[in-house]
Amino acid sequence: MPSVLTDLRPAPVRRPAARRPRGRRSSAFGRAGIGIAILFAILALYPLGAVVHRLLFSGGGFDLGPVQETLAEPGLGGLVVNTVLVVVASTAVALVIGTMLAWVNERTDARMGVLTDALPMVPFLLPPVAGAIGWVLLLSPRAGYVNSVLRDLLGTVGITMSDGPFDIYSWYGLILVYTIYQVPYAFMLASAGLRNLDPSLEEQSRVSGAGPLRTLRKVTMPGVKPSLAGAVLLMLWSGFGLFSIPAVIGTGADIDILSVRIVESLAEYPPRTGVAVGLSLIVVGFVALAWWGQRLVVGRGRHATVGGKGQRVSRIRLGRWRGPVRALMVLYLLVTTVLPLVALLIVSLTGFWTTKINWGALGFDALRRAIIQDSTTQEALLNSLGLGLLGATIGIGVAAVVALYVSKAGRLGRFLDGAIKFPSTLSHIVLAVGFVLALAGPPFELGGTLTILLLAYLALYLPQAAVAADAAVAQVGGELPEASRVGGAGEARTFRRIYLPLMLPGLITGWALLFVRMIGDLTASSILAGTGNPVVGFRILEIYQNGSYATLAALSTVLTVISCTVVLVVMVLSRRSARWSAPTTPTGAR
Amino acid sequence: MTLMAQDPATRPAAGDETPVVRITGLGKAFRRADGSVAKAIDDVSLDVRPGEFLVLLGPSGCGKTTLLRTIAGLERADTGSVALRGVEVFSAERGIDLPPERRRLSMIFQSYALWPHMTAFDNIAYPLRNARPRPDRATVEKRVQAALEMVGTPELARQYPNQMSGGQQQRIALARAIVGGDDLVLFDEPLSNVDAKVREQLRLELLALQRELGFAAVYVTHDQTEAMELAHRIAVMGDGRVRQLADPATVYRRPVSRYVANFVGTANELVGTVVRHGEGTTTLRTGLGEVTGVRAGLAVGDEAVAVFRPERTRLGADATSGNGNTWPAEVAAVLFLGAQTETVVKAGAHSFRLLGEHDVAEGEQTTVTVREADVLILPADG
Ligand SMILES: Nc1ncnc2c1ncn2[C@@H]1O[C@H](COP(=O)(O)OP(=O)(O)O)[C@@H](O)[C@H]1O
Ligand SMILES: [Mg+2]
């Protein structure tokens, strides 16, 4: 199956006169790029080969044992149905919410600058495990902060309850938290689609007598359909791969989810690798199905032509609706991002979890105890930061080179591009299993080292870097670098003076995304890290199993603060490096 | 190299100077998405002399851009060779393909291709800063300023491209092309994105600039007025081939084919068969009887077409000589165009266009005349 992520981009930015530079055969950059790409393609494919080998050739010869084992897994039907239900429901809800947020933000005057640009993306920064814990702290039936506040309120009107009214350990609780983690994907891709959609198409519709809503339905939505299809695919993929949310909430609600069962079967002694691999392949099947559906949507007809330079969007004036719409947006952002963060913060500063918040007891002692004085946690944190810095930098660099010089270089280039993006079609757990099988033992003996973690992170997150880099490359129209070549600059100089500065904002954002994903990684870390090479994800799981909510909250808070700081700094940097992209005339509505 | 000055009056001589560009047998095919092969350029050979303004004229899709890009080194041809200033920079046979940055030429793209992250100043300074040895700051500053003044926009130096109008962006692109003093500048429909008034203005300025600086220009356009105004010579292209290469007057008055006659200006046509040759004349039998025109290299019995221009076609009243081709006709339409009036007449099943002042009304019966010397006899195909 070709790569999933190659098809996730919204319709690529293509200027009418732009052509692809045809690769000059003897380009040193091109050759170096191919070399790097081959290395990373091996990194992605070799562990997968190990998994398939393990599945089919377990006892020396050809053996379908693992397949039979998987099919005999108790409760397999319920497992699959539950997983599909949760993932599909949350994807549908998230698509609606994310698209609405994007439309309001891109096309109406309710936008509030960076606030509404960036806040919908914040769940990306909150590691899912932290979010899940945060929501438990808020909505757990007895001690949840929100429930306790609501009970107090209801008590004043004479209704008394001993628990509830909400229960996080339920179908709706599980779907709610899944949804919150899916919305950023829908928001991100719908926004990109709207931004790339030539506004004159919509203006033409308005001029032709259609109102804003009819324009939205008849012109805008069909125009961004490929982006939305990409969003759905991305959400399904990430939904099937989510592990920490179902581990925390699903387990409490007695709802069995595939990803949890996969990790459990690996954690047992002896590990049931065959079953883990078999279950993973079911996940792969669903992703393939989603990918095929997306091709159907996108493949029909031509979509979203992209206009040339400096488009100015004339925003829809909401008039008296502007206030309420803004209030709703802010409310959504508060509830989904601020509330769980506050809950985490309170618990980590208090040192324990009680329903009644004792404001006087807040202090940094508990935090210090949990992070600084715990040498394992400290080591894990430092390891994660180091791996994040190194991995994100290597990852985005490789992705940029591949996007620029490899993916266009004929059949081999396309194959390498696809191979590097291939892991995106698989659950991260599968790949992590592959790394154990391929690299942990002889002859590489990388088990329990930071190197195996770095390699695994790179293979896992390179597809996301590639999406960011592809988008950044697409931003640089074909004639801009060509004009540089004609102007006497060689390939290296053109890269430095034209490609790099133009791509930089996109690459910086991609770097931040990678960094955050790598330091917050839980799935690969749960399998590849150990006491010899602890990382934050591993430590979080360890603490979770010991059941200390306060320590967990502390670690999650620190992780979130680091992620947010890095992303904030990076956003400022990327805005500064792209200061040329905004016209200085204040009327420019972008 | 500094900006070169040249006596504006001198036109490039056709002598044995080394041509700035010499294209020999160039060909390039594209494989389309459906697998079919499209010949974008097909066995093209031509020279561009120093200081010459050569226009590549042809309809959209005839391979003009591809030809220009192979000269620049942005596209790689399948066959043939390109020599710049007597040095081969591309040869399919000998495997030579110099990258664009080593061909010492400038190019103006249809989209202008101004780098959005650089100010006008930095955009223009870019080619200078790529030169080896690199000129010092003061020199760069001076020459960028000179280029900005030459295109008439010294106040734009600190602006970013997206803070400029289309016409201003065009000027900055022009300044960037001339700042290095290259003796060859390529233009790909540079004026197609600005409005008519600005286009006319820029055209005049460009012409003056080219004559003053004396660089050789290869200029792609599909607009025949633009081609006529700018060119020393026009290469009319069709289906990837050069159909005619000559000065504007020749291309207009003596087109070598029906295709060229129709693409360059309006042509009245009468299809027929060659019946005889006279003294310097050829006569066709057509739907309107016999038509005589300038002697053509065709054999008796060949299919041919008689072609004549609207401004050379007259109405009966002012027909000057007796030996013309004259047909009775009815005035079908009178179109007032401002400076001129176009009259459409119907003679039998044919309709002809006439330019000039004619005092007739729609529906009037009249006669149409065209002198033998104004009728070209061309092969019917192509
Ligand atoms: N990158 C390409 N891939 C496939 N076909 C192309 C490509 N570039 C140009 N062509 C084809 O080559 C022909 C000539 O194109 P072009 O040189 O752009 O024409 P012009 O500039 O005269 O409009 C056209 O038929 C066009 O479809
Ligand atoms: Mg063209």
PDB file of C-alpha atoms in Angstrom, chain A residues 17 19 22 24-25 309 312 479-491 493-494 497-498 501-502 579-584, chain B residues 65-66 69 73-76 97-101 105-107 109-111 113-118 126-127 129-130 160 162-163 176:
ATOM      1  CA  ALA A  17       3.371  28.748 -14.497  1.00  0.00           C
ATOM      2  CA  ARG A  19       6.981  23.557 -13.257  1.00  0.00           C
ATOM      3  CA  ARG A  22      13.734  18.356 -13.823  1.00  0.00           C
ATOM      4  CA  ARG A  24      19.953  17.327 -13.446  1.00  0.00           C
ATOM      5  CA  ARG A  25      21.537  13.932 -13.342  1.00  0.00           C
ATOM      6  CA  LYS A 309       0.088  35.852  -4.856  1.00  0.00           C
ATOM      7  CA  ARG A 312      -6.770  39.062   0.553  1.00  0.00           C
ATOM      8  CA  GLU A 479       9.952  29.778 -10.638  1.00  0.00           C
ATOM      9  CA  LEU A 480      11.458  31.248  -7.467  1.00  0.00           C
ATOM     10  CA  PRO A 481      14.414  28.859  -7.294  1.00  0.00           C
ATOM     11  CA  GLU A 482      14.721  28.929 -11.069  1.00  0.00           C
ATOM     12  CA  ALA A 483      15.051  32.683 -11.042  1.00  0.00           C
ATOM     13  CA  SER A 484      17.865  32.221  -8.557  1.00  0.00           C
ATOM     14  CA  ARG A 485      19.697  29.770 -10.793  1.00  0.00           C
ATOM     15  CA  VAL A 486      19.380  32.088 -13.764  1.00  0.00           C
ATOM     16  CA  GLY A 487      20.586  34.889 -11.491  1.00  0.00           C
ATOM     17  CA  GLY A 488      23.892  33.074 -11.174  1.00  0.00           C
ATOM     18  CA  ALA A 489      23.459  31.146  -7.927  1.00  0.00           C
ATOM     19  CA  GLY A 490      24.406  27.500  -7.808  1.00  0.00           C
ATOM     20  CA  GLU A 491      22.403  24.747  -6.190  1.00  0.00           C
ATOM     21  CA  ARG A 493      23.435  28.918  -2.767  1.00  0.00           C
ATOM     22  CA  THR A 494      19.888  28.629  -4.069  1.00  0.00           C
ATOM     23  CA  ARG A 497      19.256  31.916   0.030  1.00  0.00           C
ATOM     24  CA  ILE A 498      15.896  30.933  -1.469  1.00  0.00           C
ATOM     25  CA  PRO A 501      14.373  31.186   4.190  1.00  0.00           C
ATOM     26  CA  LEU A 502      11.115  30.525   2.384  1.00  0.00           C
ATOM     27  CA  ARG A 579       7.723  38.960   8.588  1.00  0.00           C
ATOM     28  CA  TRP A 580       7.845  39.559   4.845  1.00  0.00           C
ATOM     29  CA  SER A 581       4.728  37.512   4.278  1.00  0.00           C
ATOM     30  CA  ALA A 582       2.363  40.061   5.742  1.00  0.00           C
ATOM     31  CA  PRO A 583       1.769  43.311   3.925  1.00  0.00           C
ATOM     32  CA  THR A 584       2.583  46.264   6.165  1.00  0.00           C
TER      33      THR A 584
ATOM     34  CA  THR B  65       8.254  28.669 -23.029  1.00  0.00           C
ATOM     35  CA  THR B  66       9.945  25.318 -23.415  1.00  0.00           C
ATOM     36  CA  ARG B  69      13.764  27.413 -20.793  1.00  0.00           C
ATOM     37  CA  GLY B  73      19.224  25.633 -18.910  1.00  0.00           C
ATOM     38  CA  LEU B  74      16.080  25.100 -16.858  1.00  0.00           C
ATOM     39  CA  GLU B  75      14.869  22.415 -19.188  1.00  0.00           C
ATOM     40  CA  ARG B  76      16.933  19.739 -20.833  1.00  0.00           C
ATOM     41  CA  ASP B  97      24.613  20.656 -20.096  1.00  0.00           C
ATOM     42  CA  LEU B  98      25.806  23.747 -18.278  1.00  0.00           C
ATOM     43  CA  PRO B  99      23.625  24.652 -15.285  1.00  0.00           C
ATOM     44  CA  PRO B 100      21.681  27.930 -15.517  1.00  0.00           C
ATOM     45  CA  GLU B 101      23.947  29.819 -13.148  1.00  0.00           C
ATOM     46  CA  LEU B 105      22.048  35.356 -18.856  1.00  0.00           C
ATOM     47  CA  SER B 106      19.009  36.902 -17.196  1.00  0.00           C
ATOM     48  CA  MET B 107      15.398  35.890 -17.377  1.00  0.00           C
ATOM     49  CA  PHE B 109       9.441  34.978 -15.639  1.00  0.00           C
ATOM     50  CA  GLN B 110       5.759  35.266 -16.336  1.00  0.00           C
ATOM     51  CA  SER B 111       5.049  35.323 -12.589  1.00  0.00           C
ATOM     52  CA  ALA B 113       9.408  35.276  -9.536  1.00  0.00           C
ATOM     53  CA  LEU B 114      10.373  37.974  -7.086  1.00  0.00           C
ATOM     54  CA  TRP B 115      11.501  36.381  -3.846  1.00  0.00           C
ATOM     55  CA  PRO B 116       8.917  37.353  -1.255  1.00  0.00           C
ATOM     56  CA  HIS B 117      11.399  37.306   1.627  1.00  0.00           C
ATOM     57  CA  MET B 118      13.691  39.902   0.093  1.00  0.00           C
ATOM     58  CA  TYR B 126      21.032  39.068  -5.845  1.00  0.00           C
ATOM     59  CA  PRO B 127      22.685  38.490  -9.238  1.00  0.00           C
ATOM     60  CA  ARG B 129      26.139  39.164  -5.061  1.00  0.00           C
ATOM     61  CA  ASN B 130      26.428  35.877  -6.917  1.00  0.00           C
ATOM     62  CA  TYR B 160       8.748  43.775  -0.139  1.00  0.00           C
ATOM     63  CA  ASN B 162       3.762  41.885  -1.783  1.00  0.00           C
ATOM     64  CA  GLN B 163       3.647  45.570  -1.027  1.00  0.00           C
ATOM     65  CA  ARG B 176      16.966  42.483 -11.569  1.00  0.00           C
TER      66      ARG B 176
END
